[in-house]
mmCIF file of C-alpha atoms and ligand atoms in Angstrom:
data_model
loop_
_atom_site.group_PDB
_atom_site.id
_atom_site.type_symbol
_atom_site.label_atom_id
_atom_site.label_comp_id
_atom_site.label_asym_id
_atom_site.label_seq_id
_atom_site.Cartn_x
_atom_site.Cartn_y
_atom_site.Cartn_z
ATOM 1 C CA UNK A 51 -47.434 -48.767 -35.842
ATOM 2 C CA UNK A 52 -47.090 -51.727 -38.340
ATOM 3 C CA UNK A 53 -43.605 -54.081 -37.406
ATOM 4 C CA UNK A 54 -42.213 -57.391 -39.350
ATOM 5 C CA UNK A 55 -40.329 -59.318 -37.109
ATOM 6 C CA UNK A 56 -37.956 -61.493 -38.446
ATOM 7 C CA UNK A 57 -35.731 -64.043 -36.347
ATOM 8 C CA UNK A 58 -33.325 -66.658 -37.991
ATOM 9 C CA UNK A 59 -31.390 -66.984 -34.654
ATOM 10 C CA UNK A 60 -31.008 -70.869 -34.460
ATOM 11 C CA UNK A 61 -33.230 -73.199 -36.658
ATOM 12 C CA UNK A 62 -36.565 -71.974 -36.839
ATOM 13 C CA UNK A 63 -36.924 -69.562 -39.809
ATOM 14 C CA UNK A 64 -39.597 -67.064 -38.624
ATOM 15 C CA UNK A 65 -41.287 -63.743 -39.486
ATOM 16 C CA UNK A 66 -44.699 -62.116 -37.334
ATOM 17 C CA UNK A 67 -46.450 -58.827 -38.256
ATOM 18 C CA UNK A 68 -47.229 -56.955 -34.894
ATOM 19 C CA UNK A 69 -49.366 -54.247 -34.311
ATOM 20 C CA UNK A 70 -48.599 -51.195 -31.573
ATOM 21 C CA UNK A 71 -45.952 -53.988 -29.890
ATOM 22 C CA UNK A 72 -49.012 -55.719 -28.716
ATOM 23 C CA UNK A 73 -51.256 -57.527 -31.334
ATOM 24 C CA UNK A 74 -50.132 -60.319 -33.940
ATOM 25 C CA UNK A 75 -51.689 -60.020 -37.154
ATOM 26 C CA UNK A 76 -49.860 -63.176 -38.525
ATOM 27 C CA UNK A 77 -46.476 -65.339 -36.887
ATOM 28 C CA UNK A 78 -45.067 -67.814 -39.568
ATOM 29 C CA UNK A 79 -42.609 -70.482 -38.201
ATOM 30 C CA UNK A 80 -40.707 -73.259 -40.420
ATOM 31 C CA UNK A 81 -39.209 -75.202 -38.372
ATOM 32 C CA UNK A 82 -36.172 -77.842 -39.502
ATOM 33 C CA UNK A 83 -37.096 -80.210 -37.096
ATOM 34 C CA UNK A 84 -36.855 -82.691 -39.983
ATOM 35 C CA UNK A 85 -33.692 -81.933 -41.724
ATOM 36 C CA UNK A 86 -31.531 -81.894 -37.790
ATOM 37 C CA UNK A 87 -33.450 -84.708 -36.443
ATOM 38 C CA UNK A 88 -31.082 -87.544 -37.879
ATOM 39 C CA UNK A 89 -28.124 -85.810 -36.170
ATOM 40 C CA UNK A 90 -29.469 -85.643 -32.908
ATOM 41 C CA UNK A 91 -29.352 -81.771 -32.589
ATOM 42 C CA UNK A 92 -29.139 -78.807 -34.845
ATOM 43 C CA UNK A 93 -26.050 -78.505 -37.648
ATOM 44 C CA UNK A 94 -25.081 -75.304 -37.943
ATOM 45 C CA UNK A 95 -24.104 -74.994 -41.532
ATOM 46 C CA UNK A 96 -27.386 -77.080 -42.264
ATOM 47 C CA UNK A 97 -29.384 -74.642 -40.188
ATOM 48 C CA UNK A 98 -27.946 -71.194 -42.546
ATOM 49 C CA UNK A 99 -28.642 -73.322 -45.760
ATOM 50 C CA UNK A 100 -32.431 -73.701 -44.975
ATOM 51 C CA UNK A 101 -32.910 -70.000 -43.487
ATOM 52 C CA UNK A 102 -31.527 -69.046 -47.135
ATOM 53 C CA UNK A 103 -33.606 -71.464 -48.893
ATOM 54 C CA UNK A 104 -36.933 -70.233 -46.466
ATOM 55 C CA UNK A 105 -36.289 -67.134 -45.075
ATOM 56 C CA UNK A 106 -38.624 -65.299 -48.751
ATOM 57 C CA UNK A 107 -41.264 -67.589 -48.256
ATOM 58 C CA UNK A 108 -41.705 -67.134 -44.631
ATOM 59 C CA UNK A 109 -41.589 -63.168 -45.097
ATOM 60 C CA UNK A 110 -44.179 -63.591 -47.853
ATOM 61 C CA UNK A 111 -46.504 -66.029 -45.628
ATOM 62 C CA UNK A 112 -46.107 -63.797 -43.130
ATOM 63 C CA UNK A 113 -47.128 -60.516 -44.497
ATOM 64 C CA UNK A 114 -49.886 -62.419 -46.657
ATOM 65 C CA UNK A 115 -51.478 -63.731 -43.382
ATOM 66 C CA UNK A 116 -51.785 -60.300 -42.310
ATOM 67 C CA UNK A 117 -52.897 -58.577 -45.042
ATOM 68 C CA UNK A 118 -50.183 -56.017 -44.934
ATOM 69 C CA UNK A 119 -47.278 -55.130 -47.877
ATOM 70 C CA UNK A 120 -44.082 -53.563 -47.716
ATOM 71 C CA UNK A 121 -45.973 -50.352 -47.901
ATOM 72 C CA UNK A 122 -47.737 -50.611 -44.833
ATOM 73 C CA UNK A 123 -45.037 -51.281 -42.419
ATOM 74 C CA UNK A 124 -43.466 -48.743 -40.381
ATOM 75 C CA UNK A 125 -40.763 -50.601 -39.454
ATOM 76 C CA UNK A 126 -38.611 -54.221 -39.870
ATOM 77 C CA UNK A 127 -37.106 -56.042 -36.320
ATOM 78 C CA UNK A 128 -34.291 -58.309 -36.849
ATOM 79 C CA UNK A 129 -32.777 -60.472 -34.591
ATOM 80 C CA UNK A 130 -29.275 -59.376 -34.226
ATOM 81 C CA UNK A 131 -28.247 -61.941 -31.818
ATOM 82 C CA UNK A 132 -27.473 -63.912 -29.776
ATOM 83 C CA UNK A 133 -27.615 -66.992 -31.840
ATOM 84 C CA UNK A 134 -25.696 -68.866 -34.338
ATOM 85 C CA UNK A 135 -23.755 -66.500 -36.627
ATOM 86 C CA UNK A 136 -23.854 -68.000 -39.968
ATOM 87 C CA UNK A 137 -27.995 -68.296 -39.395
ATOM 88 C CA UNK A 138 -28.020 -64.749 -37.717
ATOM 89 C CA UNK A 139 -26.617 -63.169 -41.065
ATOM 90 C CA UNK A 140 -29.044 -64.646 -43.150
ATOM 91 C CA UNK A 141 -32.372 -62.821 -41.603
ATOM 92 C CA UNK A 142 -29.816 -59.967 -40.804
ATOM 93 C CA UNK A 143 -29.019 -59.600 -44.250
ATOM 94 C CA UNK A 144 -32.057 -60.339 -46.057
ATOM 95 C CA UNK A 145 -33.918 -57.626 -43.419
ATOM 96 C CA UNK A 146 -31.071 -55.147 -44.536
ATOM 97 C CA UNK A 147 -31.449 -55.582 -48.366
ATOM 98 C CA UNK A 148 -35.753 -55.347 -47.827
ATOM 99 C CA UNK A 149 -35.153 -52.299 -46.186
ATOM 100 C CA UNK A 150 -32.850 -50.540 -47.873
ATOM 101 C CA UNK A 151 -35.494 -51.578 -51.038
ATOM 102 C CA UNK A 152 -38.219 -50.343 -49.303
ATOM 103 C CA UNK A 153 -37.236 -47.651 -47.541
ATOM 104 C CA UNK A 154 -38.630 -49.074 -44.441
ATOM 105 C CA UNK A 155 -36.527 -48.377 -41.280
ATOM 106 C CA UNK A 156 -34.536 -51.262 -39.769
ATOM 107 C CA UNK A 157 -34.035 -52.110 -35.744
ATOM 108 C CA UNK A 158 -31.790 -54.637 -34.623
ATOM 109 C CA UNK A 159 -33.159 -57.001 -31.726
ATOM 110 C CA UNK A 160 -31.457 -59.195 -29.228
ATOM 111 C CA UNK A 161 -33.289 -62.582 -29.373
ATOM 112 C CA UNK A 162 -33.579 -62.535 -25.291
ATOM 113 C CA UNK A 163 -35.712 -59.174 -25.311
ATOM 114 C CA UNK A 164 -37.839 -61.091 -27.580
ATOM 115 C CA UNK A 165 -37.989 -63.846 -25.552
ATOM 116 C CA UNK A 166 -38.991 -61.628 -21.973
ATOM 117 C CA UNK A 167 -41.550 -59.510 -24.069
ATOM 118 C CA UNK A 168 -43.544 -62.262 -25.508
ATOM 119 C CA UNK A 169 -45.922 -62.283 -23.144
ATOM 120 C CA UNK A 170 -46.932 -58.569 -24.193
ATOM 121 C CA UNK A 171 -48.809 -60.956 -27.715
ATOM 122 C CA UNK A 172 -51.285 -62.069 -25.303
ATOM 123 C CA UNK A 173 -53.858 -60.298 -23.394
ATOM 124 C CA UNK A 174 -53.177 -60.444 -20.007
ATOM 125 C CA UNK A 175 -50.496 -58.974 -19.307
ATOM 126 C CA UNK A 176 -48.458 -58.016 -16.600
ATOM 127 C CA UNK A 177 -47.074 -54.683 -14.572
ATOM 128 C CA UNK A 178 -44.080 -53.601 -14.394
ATOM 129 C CA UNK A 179 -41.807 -54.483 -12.407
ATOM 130 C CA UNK A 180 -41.523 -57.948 -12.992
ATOM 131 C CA UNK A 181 -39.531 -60.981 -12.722
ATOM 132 C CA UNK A 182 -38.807 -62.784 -15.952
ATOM 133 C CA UNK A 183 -37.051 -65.956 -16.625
ATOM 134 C CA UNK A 184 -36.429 -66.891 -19.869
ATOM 135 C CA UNK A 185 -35.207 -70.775 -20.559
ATOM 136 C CA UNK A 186 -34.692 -71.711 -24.019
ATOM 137 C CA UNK A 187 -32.243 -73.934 -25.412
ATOM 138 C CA UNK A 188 -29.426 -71.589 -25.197
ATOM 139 C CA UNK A 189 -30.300 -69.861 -21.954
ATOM 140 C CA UNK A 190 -31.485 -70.063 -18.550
ATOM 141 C CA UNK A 191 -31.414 -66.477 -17.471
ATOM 142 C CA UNK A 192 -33.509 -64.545 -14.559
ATOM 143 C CA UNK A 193 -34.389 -60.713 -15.046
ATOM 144 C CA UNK A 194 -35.741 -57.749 -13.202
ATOM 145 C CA UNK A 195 -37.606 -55.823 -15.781
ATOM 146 C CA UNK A 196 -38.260 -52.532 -14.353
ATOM 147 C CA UNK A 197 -39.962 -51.321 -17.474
ATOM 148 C CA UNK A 198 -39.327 -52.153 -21.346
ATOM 149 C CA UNK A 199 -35.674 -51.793 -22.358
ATOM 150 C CA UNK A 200 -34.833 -52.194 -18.551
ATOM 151 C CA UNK A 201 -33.610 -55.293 -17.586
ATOM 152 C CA UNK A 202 -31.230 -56.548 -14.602
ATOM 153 C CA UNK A 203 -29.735 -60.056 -15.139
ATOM 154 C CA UNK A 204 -30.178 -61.667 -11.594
ATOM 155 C CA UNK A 205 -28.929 -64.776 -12.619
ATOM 156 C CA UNK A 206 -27.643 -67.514 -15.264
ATOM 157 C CA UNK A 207 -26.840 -70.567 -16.142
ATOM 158 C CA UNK A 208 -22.877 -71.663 -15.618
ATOM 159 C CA UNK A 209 -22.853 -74.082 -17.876
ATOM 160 C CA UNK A 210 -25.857 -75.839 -19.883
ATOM 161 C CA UNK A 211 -28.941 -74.487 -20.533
ATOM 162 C CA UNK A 212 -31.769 -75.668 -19.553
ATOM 163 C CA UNK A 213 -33.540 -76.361 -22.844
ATOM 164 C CA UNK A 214 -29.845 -78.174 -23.535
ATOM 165 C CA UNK A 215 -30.299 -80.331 -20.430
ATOM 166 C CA UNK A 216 -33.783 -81.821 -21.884
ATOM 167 C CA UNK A 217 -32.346 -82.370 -25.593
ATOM 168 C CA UNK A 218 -28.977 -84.296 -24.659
ATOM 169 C CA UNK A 219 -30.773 -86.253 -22.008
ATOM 170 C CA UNK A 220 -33.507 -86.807 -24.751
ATOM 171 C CA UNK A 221 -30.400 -87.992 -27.223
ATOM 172 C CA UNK A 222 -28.657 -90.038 -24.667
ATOM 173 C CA UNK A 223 -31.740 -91.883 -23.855
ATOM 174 C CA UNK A 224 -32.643 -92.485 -27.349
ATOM 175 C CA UNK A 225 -35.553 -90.031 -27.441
ATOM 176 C CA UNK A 226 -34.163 -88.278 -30.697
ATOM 177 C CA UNK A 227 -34.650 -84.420 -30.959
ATOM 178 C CA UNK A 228 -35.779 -82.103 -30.110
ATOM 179 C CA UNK A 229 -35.855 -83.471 -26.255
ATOM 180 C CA UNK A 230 -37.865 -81.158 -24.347
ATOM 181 C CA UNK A 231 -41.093 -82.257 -26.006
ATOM 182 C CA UNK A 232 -39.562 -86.208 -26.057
ATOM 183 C CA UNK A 233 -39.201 -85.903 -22.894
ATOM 184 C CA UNK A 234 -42.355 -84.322 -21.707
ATOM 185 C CA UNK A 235 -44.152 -86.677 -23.426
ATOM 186 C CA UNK A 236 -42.492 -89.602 -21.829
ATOM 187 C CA UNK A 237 -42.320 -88.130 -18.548
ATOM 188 C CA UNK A 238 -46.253 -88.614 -18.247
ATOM 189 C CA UNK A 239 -46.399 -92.194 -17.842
ATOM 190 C CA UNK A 240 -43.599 -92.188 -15.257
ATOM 191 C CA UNK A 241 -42.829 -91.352 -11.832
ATOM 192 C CA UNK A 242 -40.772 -88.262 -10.625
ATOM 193 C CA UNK A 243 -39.965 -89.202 -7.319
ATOM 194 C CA UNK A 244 -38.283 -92.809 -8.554
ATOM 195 C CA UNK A 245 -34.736 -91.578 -8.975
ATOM 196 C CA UNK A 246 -33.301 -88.286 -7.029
ATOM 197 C CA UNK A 247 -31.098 -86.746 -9.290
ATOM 198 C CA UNK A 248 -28.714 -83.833 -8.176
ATOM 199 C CA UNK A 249 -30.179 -80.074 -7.785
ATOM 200 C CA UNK A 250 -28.138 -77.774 -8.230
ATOM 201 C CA UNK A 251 -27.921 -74.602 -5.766
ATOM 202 C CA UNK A 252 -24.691 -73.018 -5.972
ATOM 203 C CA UNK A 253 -24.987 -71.780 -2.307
ATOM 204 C CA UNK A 254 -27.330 -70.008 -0.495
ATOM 205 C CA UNK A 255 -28.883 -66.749 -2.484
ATOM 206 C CA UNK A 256 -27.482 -67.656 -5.748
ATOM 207 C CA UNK A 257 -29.454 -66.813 -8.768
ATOM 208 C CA UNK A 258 -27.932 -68.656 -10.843
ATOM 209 C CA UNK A 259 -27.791 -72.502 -12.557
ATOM 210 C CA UNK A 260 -25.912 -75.726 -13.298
ATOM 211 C CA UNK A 261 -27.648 -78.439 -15.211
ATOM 212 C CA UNK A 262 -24.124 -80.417 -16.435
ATOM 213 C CA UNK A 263 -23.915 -82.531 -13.471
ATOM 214 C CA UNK A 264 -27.097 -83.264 -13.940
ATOM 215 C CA UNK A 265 -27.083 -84.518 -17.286
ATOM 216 C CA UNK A 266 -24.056 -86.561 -16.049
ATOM 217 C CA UNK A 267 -25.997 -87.756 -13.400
ATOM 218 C CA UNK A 268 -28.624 -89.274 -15.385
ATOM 219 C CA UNK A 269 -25.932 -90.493 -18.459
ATOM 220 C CA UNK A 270 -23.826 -92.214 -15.345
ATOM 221 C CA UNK A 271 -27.660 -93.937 -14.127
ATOM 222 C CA UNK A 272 -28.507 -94.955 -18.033
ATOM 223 C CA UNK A 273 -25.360 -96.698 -18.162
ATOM 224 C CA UNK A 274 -25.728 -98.577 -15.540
ATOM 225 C CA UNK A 275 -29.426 -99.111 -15.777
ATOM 226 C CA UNK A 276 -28.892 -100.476 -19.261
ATOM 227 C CA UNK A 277 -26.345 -103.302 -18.000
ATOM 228 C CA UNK A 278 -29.258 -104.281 -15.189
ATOM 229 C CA UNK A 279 -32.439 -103.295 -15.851
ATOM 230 C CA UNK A 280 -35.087 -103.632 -12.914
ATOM 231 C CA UNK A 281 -37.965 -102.056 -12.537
ATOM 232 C CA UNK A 282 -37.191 -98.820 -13.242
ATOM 233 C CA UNK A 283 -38.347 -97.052 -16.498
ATOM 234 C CA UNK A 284 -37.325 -94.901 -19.254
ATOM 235 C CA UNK A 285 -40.726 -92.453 -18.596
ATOM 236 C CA UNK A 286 -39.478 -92.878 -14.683
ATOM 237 C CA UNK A 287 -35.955 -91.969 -15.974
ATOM 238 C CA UNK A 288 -37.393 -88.860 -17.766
ATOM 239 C CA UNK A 289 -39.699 -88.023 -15.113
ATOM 240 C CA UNK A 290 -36.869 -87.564 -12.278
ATOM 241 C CA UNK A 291 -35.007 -85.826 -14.494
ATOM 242 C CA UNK A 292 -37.715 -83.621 -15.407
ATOM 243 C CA UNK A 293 -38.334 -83.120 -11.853
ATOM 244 C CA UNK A 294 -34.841 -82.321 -11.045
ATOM 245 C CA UNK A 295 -34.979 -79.541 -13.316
ATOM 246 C CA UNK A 296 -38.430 -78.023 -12.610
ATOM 247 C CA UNK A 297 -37.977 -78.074 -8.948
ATOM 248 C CA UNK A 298 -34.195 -75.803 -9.215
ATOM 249 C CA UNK A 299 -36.154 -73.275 -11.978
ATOM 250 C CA UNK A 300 -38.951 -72.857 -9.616
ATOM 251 C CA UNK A 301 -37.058 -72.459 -5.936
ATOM 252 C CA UNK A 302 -34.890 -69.979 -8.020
ATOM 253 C CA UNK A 303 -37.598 -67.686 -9.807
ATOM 254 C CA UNK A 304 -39.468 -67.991 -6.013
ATOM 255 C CA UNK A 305 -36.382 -67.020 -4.762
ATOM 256 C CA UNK A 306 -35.757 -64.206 -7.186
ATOM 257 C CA UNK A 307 -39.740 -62.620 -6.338
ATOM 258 C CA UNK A 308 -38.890 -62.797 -2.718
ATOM 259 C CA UNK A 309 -35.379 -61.106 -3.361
ATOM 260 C CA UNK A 310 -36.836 -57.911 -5.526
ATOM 261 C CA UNK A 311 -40.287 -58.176 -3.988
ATOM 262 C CA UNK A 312 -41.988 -58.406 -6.999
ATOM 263 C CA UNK A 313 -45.762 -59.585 -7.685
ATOM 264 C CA UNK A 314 -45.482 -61.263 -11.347
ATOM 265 C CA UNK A 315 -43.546 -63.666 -12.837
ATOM 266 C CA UNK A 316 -43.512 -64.127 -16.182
ATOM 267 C CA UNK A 317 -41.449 -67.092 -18.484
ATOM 268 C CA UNK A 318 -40.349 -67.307 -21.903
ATOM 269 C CA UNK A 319 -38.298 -69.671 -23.968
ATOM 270 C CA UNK A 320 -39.047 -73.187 -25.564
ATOM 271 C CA UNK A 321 -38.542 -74.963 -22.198
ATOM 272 C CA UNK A 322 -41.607 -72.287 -20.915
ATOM 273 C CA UNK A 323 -43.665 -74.771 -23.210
ATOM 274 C CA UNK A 324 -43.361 -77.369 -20.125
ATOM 275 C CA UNK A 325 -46.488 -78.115 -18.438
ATOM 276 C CA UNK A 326 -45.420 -79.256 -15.767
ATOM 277 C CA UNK A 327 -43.014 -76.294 -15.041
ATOM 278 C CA UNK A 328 -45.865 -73.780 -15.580
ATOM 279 C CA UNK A 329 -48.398 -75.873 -13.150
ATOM 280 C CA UNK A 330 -45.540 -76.379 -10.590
ATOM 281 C CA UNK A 331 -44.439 -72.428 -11.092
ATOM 282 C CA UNK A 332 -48.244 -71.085 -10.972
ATOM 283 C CA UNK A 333 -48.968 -73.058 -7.667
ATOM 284 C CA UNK A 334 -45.710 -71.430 -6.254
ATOM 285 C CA UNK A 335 -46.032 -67.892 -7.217
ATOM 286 C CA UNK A 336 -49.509 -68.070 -5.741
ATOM 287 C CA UNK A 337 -48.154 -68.982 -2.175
ATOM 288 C CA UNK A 338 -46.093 -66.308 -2.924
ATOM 289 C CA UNK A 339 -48.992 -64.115 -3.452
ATOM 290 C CA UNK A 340 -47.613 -63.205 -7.285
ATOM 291 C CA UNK A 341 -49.079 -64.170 -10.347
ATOM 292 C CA UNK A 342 -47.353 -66.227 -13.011
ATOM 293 C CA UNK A 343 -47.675 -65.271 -16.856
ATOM 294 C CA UNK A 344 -46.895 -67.611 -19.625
ATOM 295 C CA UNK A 345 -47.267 -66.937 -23.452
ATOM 296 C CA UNK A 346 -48.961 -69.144 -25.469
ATOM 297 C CA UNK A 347 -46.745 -72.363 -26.635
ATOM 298 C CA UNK A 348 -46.268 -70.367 -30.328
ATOM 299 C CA UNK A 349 -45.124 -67.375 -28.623
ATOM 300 C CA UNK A 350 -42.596 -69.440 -26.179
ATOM 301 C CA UNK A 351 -40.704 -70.852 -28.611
ATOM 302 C CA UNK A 352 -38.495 -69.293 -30.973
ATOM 303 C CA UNK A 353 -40.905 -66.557 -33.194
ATOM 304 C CA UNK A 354 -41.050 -63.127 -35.463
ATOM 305 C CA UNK A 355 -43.789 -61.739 -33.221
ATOM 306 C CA UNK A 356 -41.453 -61.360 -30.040
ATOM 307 C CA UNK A 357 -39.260 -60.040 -32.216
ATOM 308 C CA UNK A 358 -41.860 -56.808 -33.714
ATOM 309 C CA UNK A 359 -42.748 -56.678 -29.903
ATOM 310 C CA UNK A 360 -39.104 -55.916 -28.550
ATOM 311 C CA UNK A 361 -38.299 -54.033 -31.933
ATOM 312 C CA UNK A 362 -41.543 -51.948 -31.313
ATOM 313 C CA UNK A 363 -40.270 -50.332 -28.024
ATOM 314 C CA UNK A 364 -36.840 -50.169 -29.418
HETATM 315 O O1 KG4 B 668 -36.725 -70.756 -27.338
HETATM 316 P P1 KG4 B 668 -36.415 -71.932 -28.181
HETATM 317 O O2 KG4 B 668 -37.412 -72.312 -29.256
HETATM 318 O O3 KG4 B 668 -35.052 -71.752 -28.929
HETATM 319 C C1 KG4 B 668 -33.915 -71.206 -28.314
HETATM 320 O O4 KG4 B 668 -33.805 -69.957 -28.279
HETATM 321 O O5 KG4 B 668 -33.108 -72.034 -27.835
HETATM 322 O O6 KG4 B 668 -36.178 -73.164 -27.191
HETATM 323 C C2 KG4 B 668 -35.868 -74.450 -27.644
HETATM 324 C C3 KG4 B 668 -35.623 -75.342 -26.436
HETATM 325 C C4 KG4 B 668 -35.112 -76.735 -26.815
HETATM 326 O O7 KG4 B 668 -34.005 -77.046 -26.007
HETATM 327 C C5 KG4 B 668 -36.293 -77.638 -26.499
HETATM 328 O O8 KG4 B 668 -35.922 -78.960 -26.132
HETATM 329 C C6 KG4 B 668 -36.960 -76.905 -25.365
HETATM 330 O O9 KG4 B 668 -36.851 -75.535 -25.713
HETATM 331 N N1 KG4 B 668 -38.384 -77.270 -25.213
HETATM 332 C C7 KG4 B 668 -38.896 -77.885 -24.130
HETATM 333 C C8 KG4 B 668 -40.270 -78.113 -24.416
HETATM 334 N N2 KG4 B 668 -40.538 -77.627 -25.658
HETATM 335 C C9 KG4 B 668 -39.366 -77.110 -26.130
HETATM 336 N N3 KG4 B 668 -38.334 -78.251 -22.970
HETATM 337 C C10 KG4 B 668 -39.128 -78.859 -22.062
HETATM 338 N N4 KG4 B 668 -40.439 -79.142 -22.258
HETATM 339 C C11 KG4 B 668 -41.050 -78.794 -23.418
HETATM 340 N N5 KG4 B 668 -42.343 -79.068 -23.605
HETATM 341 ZN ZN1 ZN B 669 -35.037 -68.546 -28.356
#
């Protein structure tokens, strides 16, 4: 079975062809990197403008790359949220009117299935059940996925994402966006034990997040750090705060494995990209005696394929 995938959910216009929910014959991403960097984050009525203006060319490129047309396809995913609405209805919309063309049959997709079934692109992959955590710029979510269409949420984020955490500690620090990658980058010539930021717990057994204090924690050091400058750096700065973060997602998906017992662990989402997350995360899930999945960078962030994966099962 032949899917096109299509997500417009936030500001990466993107369409994948997927094959039986498991291979990717093509994944086309434009990102707008470029037209939201000067604003320090992504404009929403900016965003819908260039998923009208890209969303045919992307569809094209995407079906091109894998050698398949209209007629081939047994089926067209859509993300159907969540996301931004105005940049939501434009893949919505423009999936509706190629089906209804085509005669192709359409499934709506919520962007977070996409996100936990990414991993299924690549070729190891892993038994149900398993633990998934998906951090993204919009979410910081932990899952029990008992098989595909089954998930439990174990635990989320109160207040910012994850992802969000990297990008307005990236802007506040003058690192531009998008952050995570900033940061990352930065983060490598510093030193993560210099400054001990908060963690945030939220009591014992608690699934879920808080990254706001946090991200006040390190605007509150900047400020002051700026007036007297010692030997502290910006890449030590990023490297705490990268630190911070890394060490609450990993006690918390440990914690989440110990809770349901299971033996993988798998991550999704832009902030999945993280090296140091997935080294950190793969040593832990060993002493666990689990074993940690992570898609391929292209398949973390925001993508059609995921999409044709989740829309696949649907
Ligand atoms: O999944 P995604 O592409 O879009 C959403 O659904 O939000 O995730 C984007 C988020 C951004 O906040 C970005 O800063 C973060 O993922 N990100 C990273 C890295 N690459 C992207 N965060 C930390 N380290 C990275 N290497
Ligand atoms: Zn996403």
């Amino acid at each position: 079975m032949i899917l096109l995938g299509i997500d417009t959910s936030c500001d990466d216009t993107s369409a994948g062809v997927v094959v039986d929910g498991r291979r990717a014959l093509s994944n086309v991403v434009h990102s707008q990197v470029e037209i939201h960097h000067p604003h320090g984050g992504v404009v929403p009525e900016l965003a819908s403008r260039e998923h009208i203006k890209n969303i045919m060319p992307v569809v094209e490129e995407a079906l091109n790359r894998a050698k398949v047309g209209l007629r081939d396809l047994d089926g067209i995913a859509v993300t159907i949220g969540p996301g931004l609405v105005g940049a939501l209805l434009v893949g919505l919309y423009y999936a509706k009117g190629v089906s209804y063309a085509s005669g192709v049959p359409l499934v709506g997709v919520n962007h977070l299935e996409g996100h936990i079934l990414s991993i299924f692109l690549e070729d190891q992959v892993p038994d149900f059940p398993f633990v998934a955590l998906t951090v993204s710029g919009g979410h910081t979510n932990l899952y029990y996925v008992e098989d595909f269409g089954q998930y439990a949420l174990l635990g989320q984020t109160l207040d910012d994402a994850a992802g969000e955490a990297f990008d307005k500690v990236a802007k506040i620090s003058g690192l531009g966006y998008p952050g995570g990658v900033a940061i990352e980058r930065v983060a490598r010539q510093g030193r993560g034990d210099r400054i001990r930021f908060p963690r945030a717990y939220l009591g014992k057994g608690s699934l879920d997040f808080s990254f706001s204090g946090l991200k006040t924690a390190v605007s509150l050091f900047m400020k002051n750090w700026e007036d007297h400058p010692d030997d502290v750096t910006l890449a030590d700065i990023g490297a705490s705060f990268q630190e911070s973060v890394v060490d609450v997602l990993v006690d918390k998906a440990v914690l989440a494995l110990r809770q349901k017992g299971a033996a993988a662990l798998v991550l999704g989402g832009g902030v999945a990209c993280n090296q140091s997350l997935i080294e950190r995360m793969k040593a832990r899930a060993v002493e666990e005696g689990a074993r940690l999945y992570t898609p391929r960078p292209e398949y973390c962030t925001d993508n059609g394929a995921m999409i044709a994966v989740a829309g696949y099962h649907r």
